[in-house]
Amino acid sequence: MTNLDQQTQENVEFMIDVIKTKLKMASAAAMQASNFDLGKYEDIRDLYEVVASKEKFSISEVEALVSELGKLRIQ
């Protein structure tokens, strides 16, 4: 099991991969883990925990989560 208490690029990659998979993102290729800064680690983890805790998402939930994920990307 991954220890998400450690702020590492590997953990960011793990969380982004889980988010992309669970949200079945069509544009998953655009969401590379390398596009996220470790400085946003806690925000990424919060988003990951929301996504990981649910089995299904409505379209509006997916849109909101993807929007939040987009805000965390390096500009």
PDB file of N, CA, C and O in Angstrom:
ATOM      1  N   MET A   1       0.847  -1.194   0.000  1.00  0.00           N
ATOM      2  CA  MET A   1       0.000   0.000   0.000  1.00  0.00           C
ATOM      3  C   MET A   1       0.880   1.241   0.000  1.00  0.00           C
ATOM      4  O   MET A   1       1.906   1.287   0.663  1.00  0.00           O
ATOM      5  N   THR A   2       0.472   2.224  -0.714  1.00  0.00           N
ATOM      6  CA  THR A   2       1.215   3.469  -0.828  1.00  0.00           C
ATOM      7  C   THR A   2       1.020   4.315   0.421  1.00  0.00           C
ATOM      8  O   THR A   2      -0.096   4.466   0.911  1.00  0.00           O
ATOM      9  N   ASN A   3       2.114   4.873   0.945  1.00  0.00           N
ATOM     10  CA  ASN A   3       2.041   5.752   2.103  1.00  0.00           C
ATOM     11  C   ASN A   3       1.875   7.176   1.602  1.00  0.00           C
ATOM     12  O   ASN A   3       2.830   7.827   1.197  1.00  0.00           O
ATOM     13  N   LEU A   4       0.640   7.668   1.620  1.00  0.00           N
ATOM     14  CA  LEU A   4       0.355   8.990   1.080  1.00  0.00           C
ATOM     15  C   LEU A   4       0.724  10.113   2.037  1.00  0.00           C
ATOM     16  O   LEU A   4       0.543  11.280   1.711  1.00  0.00           O
ATOM     17  N   ASP A   5       1.248   9.781   3.211  1.00  0.00           N
ATOM     18  CA  ASP A   5       1.715  10.809   4.134  1.00  0.00           C
ATOM     19  C   ASP A   5       3.011  11.438   3.644  1.00  0.00           C
ATOM     20  O   ASP A   5       3.383  12.519   4.085  1.00  0.00           O
ATOM     21  N   GLN A   6       3.700  10.763   2.744  1.00  0.00           N
ATOM     22  CA  GLN A   6       4.958  11.277   2.202  1.00  0.00           C
ATOM     23  C   GLN A   6       4.676  12.047   0.916  1.00  0.00           C
ATOM     24  O   GLN A   6       4.055  11.524  -0.004  1.00  0.00           O
ATOM     25  N   GLN A   7       5.129  13.289   0.876  1.00  0.00           N
ATOM     26  CA  GLN A   7       4.883  14.133  -0.291  1.00  0.00           C
ATOM     27  C   GLN A   7       5.948  13.874  -1.347  1.00  0.00           C
ATOM     28  O   GLN A   7       6.968  14.544  -1.400  1.00  0.00           O
ATOM     29  N   THR A   8       5.672  12.876  -2.185  1.00  0.00           N
ATOM     30  CA  THR A   8       6.626  12.513  -3.230  1.00  0.00           C
ATOM     31  C   THR A   8       5.950  12.600  -4.592  1.00  0.00           C
ATOM     32  O   THR A   8       4.720  12.513  -4.700  1.00  0.00           O
ATOM     33  N   GLN A   9       6.763  12.742  -5.618  1.00  0.00           N
ATOM     34  CA  GLN A   9       6.232  12.766  -6.983  1.00  0.00           C
ATOM     35  C   GLN A   9       5.584  11.426  -7.320  1.00  0.00           C
ATOM     36  O   GLN A   9       4.574  11.384  -8.019  1.00  0.00           O
ATOM     37  N   GLU A  10       6.111  10.346  -6.773  1.00  0.00           N
ATOM     38  CA  GLU A  10       5.525   9.029  -7.004  1.00  0.00           C
ATOM     39  C   GLU A  10       4.103   8.961  -6.442  1.00  0.00           C
ATOM     40  O   GLU A  10       3.217   8.374  -7.065  1.00  0.00           O
ATOM     41  N   ASN A  11       3.879   9.550  -5.268  1.00  0.00           N
ATOM     42  CA  ASN A  11       2.545   9.561  -4.687  1.00  0.00           C
ATOM     43  C   ASN A  11       1.595  10.423  -5.510  1.00  0.00           C
ATOM     44  O   ASN A  11       0.423  10.079  -5.674  1.00  0.00           O
ATOM     45  N   VAL A  12       2.105  11.538  -6.034  1.00  0.00           N
ATOM     46  CA  VAL A  12       1.284  12.378  -6.914  1.00  0.00           C
ATOM     47  C   VAL A  12       0.878  11.555  -8.140  1.00  0.00           C
ATOM     48  O   VAL A  12      -0.294  11.549  -8.536  1.00  0.00           O
ATOM     49  N   GLU A  13       1.821  10.841  -8.726  1.00  0.00           N
ATOM     50  CA  GLU A  13       1.523  10.003  -9.883  1.00  0.00           C
ATOM     51  C   GLU A  13       0.463   8.959  -9.552  1.00  0.00           C
ATOM     52  O   GLU A  13      -0.474   8.747 -10.327  1.00  0.00           O
ATOM     53  N   PHE A  14       0.612   8.313  -8.404  1.00  0.00           N
ATOM     54  CA  PHE A  14      -0.359   7.305  -7.971  1.00  0.00           C
ATOM     55  C   PHE A  14      -1.751   7.908  -7.847  1.00  0.00           C
ATOM     56  O   PHE A  14      -2.729   7.371  -8.378  1.00  0.00           O
ATOM     57  N   MET A  15      -1.860   9.042  -7.153  1.00  0.00           N
ATOM     58  CA  MET A  15      -3.166   9.655  -6.917  1.00  0.00           C
ATOM     59  C   MET A  15      -3.800  10.137  -8.223  1.00  0.00           C
ATOM     60  O   MET A  15      -5.003   9.931  -8.435  1.00  0.00           O
ATOM     61  N   ILE A  16      -3.007  10.758  -9.092  1.00  0.00           N
ATOM     62  CA  ILE A  16      -3.542  11.234 -10.374  1.00  0.00           C
ATOM     63  C   ILE A  16      -4.023  10.055 -11.204  1.00  0.00           C
ATOM     64  O   ILE A  16      -5.096  10.109 -11.823  1.00  0.00           O
ATOM     65  N   ASP A  17      -3.281   8.953 -11.207  1.00  0.00           N
ATOM     66  CA  ASP A  17      -3.699   7.761 -11.952  1.00  0.00           C
ATOM     67  C   ASP A  17      -5.023   7.211 -11.427  1.00  0.00           C
ATOM     68  O   ASP A  17      -5.896   6.829 -12.208  1.00  0.00           O
ATOM     69  N   VAL A  18      -5.181   7.171 -10.108  1.00  0.00           N
ATOM     70  CA  VAL A  18      -6.430   6.683  -9.523  1.00  0.00           C
ATOM     71  C   VAL A  18      -7.580   7.612  -9.908  1.00  0.00           C
ATOM     72  O   VAL A  18      -8.666   7.154 -10.298  1.00  0.00           O
ATOM     73  N   ILE A  19      -7.353   8.908  -9.815  1.00  0.00           N
ATOM     74  CA  ILE A  19      -8.394   9.877 -10.164  1.00  0.00           C
ATOM     75  C   ILE A  19      -8.799   9.712 -11.624  1.00  0.00           C
ATOM     76  O   ILE A  19      -9.990   9.641 -11.944  1.00  0.00           O
ATOM     77  N   LYS A  20      -7.821   9.626 -12.515  1.00  0.00           N
ATOM     78  CA  LYS A  20      -8.122   9.475 -13.941  1.00  0.00           C
ATOM     79  C   LYS A  20      -8.909   8.194 -14.201  1.00  0.00           C
ATOM     80  O   LYS A  20      -9.875   8.199 -14.964  1.00  0.00           O
ATOM     81  N   THR A  21      -8.516   7.116 -13.565  1.00  0.00           N
ATOM     82  CA  THR A  21      -9.183   5.831 -13.772  1.00  0.00           C
ATOM     83  C   THR A  21     -10.613   5.860 -13.250  1.00  0.00           C
ATOM     84  O   THR A  21     -11.547   5.457 -13.940  1.00  0.00           O
ATOM     85  N   LYS A  22     -10.793   6.340 -12.032  1.00  0.00           N
ATOM     86  CA  LYS A  22     -12.124   6.326 -11.418  1.00  0.00           C
ATOM     87  C   LYS A  22     -13.079   7.283 -12.115  1.00  0.00           C
ATOM     88  O   LYS A  22     -14.276   7.024 -12.163  1.00  0.00           O
ATOM     89  N   LEU A  23     -12.565   8.387 -12.640  1.00  0.00           N
ATOM     90  CA  LEU A  23     -13.438   9.338 -13.318  1.00  0.00           C
ATOM     91  C   LEU A  23     -13.601   9.002 -14.792  1.00  0.00           C
ATOM     92  O   LEU A  23     -14.352   9.658 -15.499  1.00  0.00           O
ATOM     93  N   LYS A  24     -12.880   7.959 -15.247  1.00  0.00           N
ATOM     94  CA  LYS A  24     -12.948   7.524 -16.644  1.00  0.00           C
ATOM     95  C   LYS A  24     -12.769   8.704 -17.585  1.00  0.00           C
ATOM     96  O   LYS A  24     -13.550   8.946 -18.489  1.00  0.00           O
ATOM     97  N   MET A  25     -11.710   9.450 -17.325  1.00  0.00           N
ATOM     98  CA  MET A  25     -11.462  10.685 -18.060  1.00  0.00           C
ATOM     99  C   MET A  25     -11.062  10.404 -19.500  1.00  0.00           C
ATOM    100  O   MET A  25     -10.094   9.700 -19.755  1.00  0.00           O
ATOM    101  N   ALA A  26     -11.797  11.002 -20.420  1.00  0.00           N
ATOM    102  CA  ALA A  26     -11.486  10.858 -21.840  1.00  0.00           C
ATOM    103  C   ALA A  26     -10.186  11.566 -22.177  1.00  0.00           C
ATOM    104  O   ALA A  26      -9.459  11.154 -23.067  1.00  0.00           O
ATOM    105  N   SER A  27      -9.897  12.636 -21.460  1.00  0.00           N
ATOM    106  CA  SER A  27      -8.686  13.418 -21.725  1.00  0.00           C
ATOM    107  C   SER A  27      -7.592  13.073 -20.720  1.00  0.00           C
ATOM    108  O   SER A  27      -6.814  13.932 -20.330  1.00  0.00           O
ATOM    109  N   ALA A  28      -7.544  11.826 -20.310  1.00  0.00           N
ATOM    110  CA  ALA A  28      -6.582  11.412 -19.285  1.00  0.00           C
ATOM    111  C   ALA A  28      -5.148  11.700 -19.694  1.00  0.00           C
ATOM    112  O   ALA A  28      -4.306  12.003 -18.849  1.00  0.00           O
ATOM    113  N   ALA A  29      -4.853  11.631 -20.983  1.00  0.00           N
ATOM    114  CA  ALA A  29      -3.485  11.892 -21.440  1.00  0.00           C
ATOM    115  C   ALA A  29      -3.053  13.318 -21.116  1.00  0.00           C
ATOM    116  O   ALA A  29      -1.869  13.585 -20.912  1.00  0.00           O
ATOM    117  N   ALA A  30      -4.004  14.236 -21.038  1.00  0.00           N
ATOM    118  CA  ALA A  30      -3.684  15.637 -20.727  1.00  0.00           C
ATOM    119  C   ALA A  30      -3.348  15.831 -19.252  1.00  0.00           C
ATOM    120  O   ALA A  30      -2.781  16.845 -18.872  1.00  0.00           O
ATOM    121  N   MET A  31      -3.696  14.866 -18.435  1.00  0.00           N
ATOM    122  CA  MET A  31      -3.468  14.976 -16.992  1.00  0.00           C
ATOM    123  C   MET A  31      -2.267  14.136 -16.569  1.00  0.00           C
ATOM    124  O   MET A  31      -2.405  13.128 -15.876  1.00  0.00           O
ATOM    125  N   GLN A  32      -1.107  14.526 -16.992  1.00  0.00           N
ATOM    126  CA  GLN A  32       0.115  13.834 -16.603  1.00  0.00           C
ATOM    127  C   GLN A  32       0.503  14.267 -15.187  1.00  0.00           C
ATOM    128  O   GLN A  32       0.418  15.452 -14.853  1.00  0.00           O
ATOM    129  N   ALA A  33       0.941  13.332 -14.392  1.00  0.00           N
ATOM    130  CA  ALA A  33       1.338  13.642 -13.017  1.00  0.00           C
ATOM    131  C   ALA A  33       2.451  14.676 -12.967  1.00  0.00           C
ATOM    132  O   ALA A  33       2.536  15.458 -12.022  1.00  0.00           O
ATOM    133  N   SER A  34       3.279  14.715 -13.995  1.00  0.00           N
ATOM    134  CA  SER A  34       4.378  15.689 -14.016  1.00  0.00           C
ATOM    135  C   SER A  34       3.870  17.119 -14.165  1.00  0.00           C
ATOM    136  O   SER A  34       4.631  18.063 -13.962  1.00  0.00           O
ATOM    137  N   ASN A  35       2.586  17.287 -14.472  1.00  0.00           N
ATOM    138  CA  ASN A  35       1.998  18.619 -14.587  1.00  0.00           C
ATOM    139  C   ASN A  35       1.519  19.172 -13.248  1.00  0.00           C
ATOM    140  O   ASN A  35       0.893  20.219 -13.207  1.00  0.00           O
ATOM    141  N   PHE A  36       1.815  18.455 -12.182  1.00  0.00           N
ATOM    142  CA  PHE A  36       1.362  18.869 -10.854  1.00  0.00           C
ATOM    143  C   PHE A  36       2.558  19.108  -9.942  1.00  0.00           C
ATOM    144  O   PHE A  36       3.503  18.322  -9.919  1.00  0.00           O
ATOM    145  N   ASP A  37       2.490  20.187  -9.198  1.00  0.00           N
ATOM    146  CA  ASP A  37       3.557  20.616  -8.303  1.00  0.00           C
ATOM    147  C   ASP A  37       3.368  19.972  -6.925  1.00  0.00           C
ATOM    148  O   ASP A  37       2.242  19.885  -6.425  1.00  0.00           O
ATOM    149  N   LEU A  38       4.475  19.539  -6.331  1.00  0.00           N
ATOM    150  CA  LEU A  38       4.396  18.972  -4.975  1.00  0.00           C
ATOM    151  C   LEU A  38       3.850  19.983  -3.974  1.00  0.00           C
ATOM    152  O   LEU A  38       3.331  19.605  -2.925  1.00  0.00           O
ATOM    153  N   GLY A  39       3.946  21.256  -4.280  1.00  0.00           N
ATOM    154  CA  GLY A  39       3.407  22.294  -3.398  1.00  0.00           C
ATOM    155  C   GLY A  39       1.893  22.206  -3.265  1.00  0.00           C
ATOM    156  O   GLY A  39       1.318  22.737  -2.320  1.00  0.00           O
ATOM    157  N   LYS A  40       1.243  21.536  -4.191  1.00  0.00           N
ATOM    158  CA  LYS A  40      -0.213  21.350  -4.166  1.00  0.00           C
ATOM    159  C   LYS A  40      -0.583  19.961  -3.656  1.00  0.00           C
ATOM    160  O   LYS A  40      -1.705  19.498  -3.826  1.00  0.00           O
ATOM    161  N   TYR A  41       0.364  19.288  -3.016  1.00  0.00           N
ATOM    162  CA  TYR A  41       0.185  17.889  -2.610  1.00  0.00           C
ATOM    163  C   TYR A  41      -1.073  17.683  -1.774  1.00  0.00           C
ATOM    164  O   TYR A  41      -1.855  16.771  -2.034  1.00  0.00           O
ATOM    165  N   GLU A  42      -1.277  18.506  -0.764  1.00  0.00           N
ATOM    166  CA  GLU A  42      -2.435  18.316   0.124  1.00  0.00           C
ATOM    167  C   GLU A  42      -3.745  18.498  -0.630  1.00  0.00           C
ATOM    168  O   GLU A  42      -4.712  17.774  -0.388  1.00  0.00           O
ATOM    169  N   ASP A  43      -3.783  19.451  -1.557  1.00  0.00           N
ATOM    170  CA  ASP A  43      -4.986  19.651  -2.361  1.00  0.00           C
ATOM    171  C   ASP A  43      -5.239  18.448  -3.265  1.00  0.00           C
ATOM    172  O   ASP A  43      -6.390  18.009  -3.419  1.00  0.00           O
ATOM    173  N   ILE A  44      -4.185  17.917  -3.852  1.00  0.00           N
ATOM    174  CA  ILE A  44      -4.314  16.725  -4.700  1.00  0.00           C
ATOM    175  C   ILE A  44      -4.789  15.547  -3.859  1.00  0.00           C
ATOM    176  O   ILE A  44      -5.676  14.800  -4.263  1.00  0.00           O
ATOM    177  N   ARG A  45      -4.231  15.426  -2.667  1.00  0.00           N
ATOM    178  CA  ARG A  45      -4.635  14.322  -1.791  1.00  0.00           C
ATOM    179  C   ARG A  45      -6.100  14.462  -1.379  1.00  0.00           C
ATOM    180  O   ARG A  45      -6.834  13.463  -1.349  1.00  0.00           O
ATOM    181  N   ASP A  46      -6.544  15.670  -1.082  1.00  0.00           N
ATOM    182  CA  ASP A  46      -7.957  15.873  -0.736  1.00  0.00           C
ATOM    183  C   ASP A  46      -8.864  15.433  -1.882  1.00  0.00           C
ATOM    184  O   ASP A  46      -9.863  14.740  -1.664  1.00  0.00           O
ATOM    185  N   LEU A  47      -8.513  15.825  -3.096  1.00  0.00           N
ATOM    186  CA  LEU A  47      -9.289  15.444  -4.266  1.00  0.00           C
ATOM    187  C   LEU A  47      -9.253  13.925  -4.466  1.00  0.00           C
ATOM    188  O   LEU A  47     -10.283  13.297  -4.730  1.00  0.00           O
ATOM    189  N   TYR A  48      -8.079  13.338  -4.293  1.00  0.00           N
ATOM    190  CA  TYR A  48      -7.922  11.885  -4.393  1.00  0.00           C
ATOM    191  C   TYR A  48      -8.838  11.176  -3.389  1.00  0.00           C
ATOM    192  O   TYR A  48      -9.519  10.201  -3.733  1.00  0.00           O
ATOM    193  N   GLU A  49      -8.876  11.654  -2.154  1.00  0.00           N
ATOM    194  CA  GLU A  49      -9.687  11.001  -1.124  1.00  0.00           C
ATOM    195  C   GLU A  49     -11.176  11.065  -1.446  1.00  0.00           C
ATOM    196  O   GLU A  49     -11.911  10.118  -1.193  1.00  0.00           O
ATOM    197  N   VAL A  50     -11.618  12.176  -2.020  1.00  0.00           N
ATOM    198  CA  VAL A  50     -13.018  12.289  -2.433  1.00  0.00           C
ATOM    199  C   VAL A  50     -13.312  11.264  -3.520  1.00  0.00           C
ATOM    200  O   VAL A  50     -14.305  10.529  -3.459  1.00  0.00           O
ATOM    201  N   VAL A  51     -12.448  11.205  -4.528  1.00  0.00           N
ATOM    202  CA  VAL A  51     -12.663  10.290  -5.662  1.00  0.00           C
ATOM    203  C   VAL A  51     -12.568   8.838  -5.200  1.00  0.00           C
ATOM    204  O   VAL A  51     -13.394   8.001  -5.581  1.00  0.00           O
ATOM    205  N   ALA A  52     -11.580   8.531  -4.373  1.00  0.00           N
ATOM    206  CA  ALA A  52     -11.375   7.151  -3.929  1.00  0.00           C
ATOM    207  C   ALA A  52     -12.519   6.643  -3.047  1.00  0.00           C
ATOM    208  O   ALA A  52     -12.760   5.437  -2.974  1.00  0.00           O
ATOM    209  N   SER A  53     -13.234   7.560  -2.404  1.00  0.00           N
ATOM    210  CA  SER A  53     -14.271   7.148  -1.462  1.00  0.00           C
ATOM    211  C   SER A  53     -15.608   6.821  -2.135  1.00  0.00           C
ATOM    212  O   SER A  53     -16.502   6.278  -1.489  1.00  0.00           O
ATOM    213  N   LYS A  54     -15.751   7.142  -3.411  1.00  0.00           N
ATOM    214  CA  LYS A  54     -17.025   6.914  -4.099  1.00  0.00           C
ATOM    215  C   LYS A  54     -16.878   5.876  -5.200  1.00  0.00           C
ATOM    216  O   LYS A  54     -15.832   5.764  -5.810  1.00  0.00           O
ATOM    217  N   GLU A  55     -17.976   5.172  -5.447  1.00  0.00           N
ATOM    218  CA  GLU A  55     -17.978   4.176  -6.516  1.00  0.00           C
ATOM    219  C   GLU A  55     -18.439   4.774  -7.837  1.00  0.00           C
ATOM    220  O   GLU A  55     -17.918   4.444  -8.886  1.00  0.00           O
ATOM    221  N   LYS A  56     -19.455   5.637  -7.777  1.00  0.00           N
ATOM    222  CA  LYS A  56     -20.033   6.201  -8.994  1.00  0.00           C
ATOM    223  C   LYS A  56     -20.131   7.713  -8.856  1.00  0.00           C
ATOM    224  O   LYS A  56     -20.273   8.239  -7.756  1.00  0.00           O
ATOM    225  N   PHE A  57     -20.090   8.379 -10.006  1.00  0.00           N
ATOM    226  CA  PHE A  57     -20.148   9.829 -10.031  1.00  0.00           C
ATOM    227  C   PHE A  57     -21.163  10.281 -11.070  1.00  0.00           C
ATOM    228  O   PHE A  57     -21.274   9.690 -12.140  1.00  0.00           O
ATOM    229  N   SER A  58     -21.890  11.341 -10.745  1.00  0.00           N
ATOM    230  CA  SER A  58     -22.783  11.942 -11.732  1.00  0.00           C
ATOM    231  C   SER A  58     -21.934  12.750 -12.707  1.00  0.00           C
ATOM    232  O   SER A  58     -20.767  13.052 -12.436  1.00  0.00           O
ATOM    233  N   ILE A  59     -22.534  13.110 -13.822  1.00  0.00           N
ATOM    234  CA  ILE A  59     -21.810  13.906 -14.807  1.00  0.00           C
ATOM    235  C   ILE A  59     -21.369  15.236 -14.194  1.00  0.00           C
ATOM    236  O   ILE A  59     -20.242  15.671 -14.403  1.00  0.00           O
ATOM    237  N   SER A  60     -22.237  15.857 -13.425  1.00  0.00           N
ATOM    238  CA  SER A  60     -21.873  17.148 -12.825  1.00  0.00           C
ATOM    239  C   SER A  60     -20.757  16.988 -11.797  1.00  0.00           C
ATOM    240  O   SER A  60     -19.900  17.869 -11.668  1.00  0.00           O
ATOM    241  N   GLU A  61     -20.746  15.866 -11.078  1.00  0.00           N
ATOM    242  CA  GLU A  61     -19.651  15.618 -10.132  1.00  0.00           C
ATOM    243  C   GLU A  61     -18.328  15.444 -10.865  1.00  0.00           C
ATOM    244  O   GLU A  61     -17.307  15.992 -10.453  1.00  0.00           O
ATOM    245  N   VAL A  62     -18.349  14.687 -11.962  1.00  0.00           N
ATOM    246  CA  VAL A  62     -17.129  14.489 -12.746  1.00  0.00           C
ATOM    247  C   VAL A  62     -16.629  15.831 -13.264  1.00  0.00           C
ATOM    248  O   VAL A  62     -15.439  16.140 -13.165  1.00  0.00           O
ATOM    249  N   GLU A  63     -17.529  16.637 -13.792  1.00  0.00           N
ATOM    250  CA  GLU A  63     -17.139  17.949 -14.312  1.00  0.00           C
ATOM    251  C   GLU A  63     -16.523  18.815 -13.215  1.00  0.00           C
ATOM    252  O   GLU A  63     -15.510  19.479 -13.443  1.00  0.00           O
ATOM    253  N   ALA A  64     -17.116  18.814 -12.031  1.00  0.00           N
ATOM    254  CA  ALA A  64     -16.594  19.617 -10.925  1.00  0.00           C
ATOM    255  C   ALA A  64     -15.225  19.111 -10.477  1.00  0.00           C
ATOM    256  O   ALA A  64     -14.313  19.911 -10.234  1.00  0.00           O
ATOM    257  N   LEU A  65     -15.071  17.797 -10.380  1.00  0.00           N
ATOM    258  CA  LEU A  65     -13.795  17.226  -9.948  1.00  0.00           C
ATOM    259  C   LEU A  65     -12.696  17.478 -10.973  1.00  0.00           C
ATOM    260  O   LEU A  65     -11.570  17.828 -10.615  1.00  0.00           O
ATOM    261  N   VAL A  66     -13.030  17.336 -12.243  1.00  0.00           N
ATOM    262  CA  VAL A  66     -12.044  17.588 -13.297  1.00  0.00           C
ATOM    263  C   VAL A  66     -11.660  19.063 -13.303  1.00  0.00           C
ATOM    264  O   VAL A  66     -10.487  19.410 -13.486  1.00  0.00           O
ATOM    265  N   SER A  67     -12.620  19.933 -13.062  1.00  0.00           N
ATOM    266  CA  SER A  67     -12.339  21.369 -12.991  1.00  0.00           C
ATOM    267  C   SER A  67     -11.369  21.669 -11.843  1.00  0.00           C
ATOM    268  O   SER A  67     -10.404  22.420 -12.013  1.00  0.00           O
ATOM    269  N   GLU A  68     -11.622  21.065 -10.685  1.00  0.00           N
ATOM    270  CA  GLU A  68     -10.725  21.266  -9.537  1.00  0.00           C
ATOM    271  C   GLU A  68      -9.334  20.720  -9.829  1.00  0.00           C
ATOM    272  O   GLU A  68      -8.329  21.335  -9.487  1.00  0.00           O
ATOM    273  N   LEU A  69      -9.284  19.571 -10.465  1.00  0.00           N
ATOM    274  CA  LEU A  69      -8.005  18.979 -10.824  1.00  0.00           C
ATOM    275  C   LEU A  69      -7.241  19.902 -11.778  1.00  0.00           C
ATOM    276  O   LEU A  69      -6.036  20.109 -11.634  1.00  0.00           O
ATOM    277  N   GLY A  70      -7.961  20.478 -12.719  1.00  0.00           N
ATOM    278  CA  GLY A  70      -7.350  21.405 -13.659  1.00  0.00           C
ATOM    279  C   GLY A  70      -6.760  22.630 -12.977  1.00  0.00           C
ATOM    280  O   GLY A  70      -5.708  23.135 -13.377  1.00  0.00           O
ATOM    281  N   LYS A  71      -7.401  23.092 -11.919  1.00  0.00           N
ATOM    282  CA  LYS A  71      -6.908  24.258 -11.177  1.00  0.00           C
ATOM    283  C   LYS A  71      -5.586  23.955 -10.453  1.00  0.00           C
ATOM    284  O   LYS A  71      -4.843  24.869 -10.132  1.00  0.00           O
ATOM    285  N   LEU A  72      -5.334  22.684 -10.192  1.00  0.00           N
ATOM    286  CA  LEU A  72      -4.124  22.291  -9.462  1.00  0.00           C
ATOM    287  C   LEU A  72      -2.919  22.075 -10.377  1.00  0.00           C
ATOM    288  O   LEU A  72      -1.811  21.910  -9.896  1.00  0.00           O
ATOM    289  N   ARG A  73      -3.162  22.086 -11.672  1.00  0.00           N
ATOM    290  CA  ARG A  73      -2.070  21.873 -12.623  1.00  0.00           C
ATOM    291  C   ARG A  73      -1.122  23.069 -12.634  1.00  0.00           C
ATOM    292  O   ARG A  73      -1.516  24.189 -12.384  1.00  0.00           O
ATOM    293  N   ILE A  74       0.119  22.808 -12.991  1.00  0.00           N
ATOM    294  CA  ILE A  74       1.102  23.865 -13.166  1.00  0.00           C
ATOM    295  C   ILE A  74       0.705  24.648 -14.419  1.00  0.00           C
ATOM    296  O   ILE A  74       0.480  24.056 -15.469  1.00  0.00           O
ATOM    297  N   GLN A  75       0.619  25.941 -14.266  1.00  0.00           N
ATOM    298  CA  GLN A  75       0.197  26.786 -15.404  1.00  0.00           C
ATOM    299  C   GLN A  75       1.329  27.134 -16.303  1.00  0.00           C
ATOM    300  O   GLN A  75       2.397  27.322 -15.997  1.00  0.00           O
TER     301      GLN A  75
END
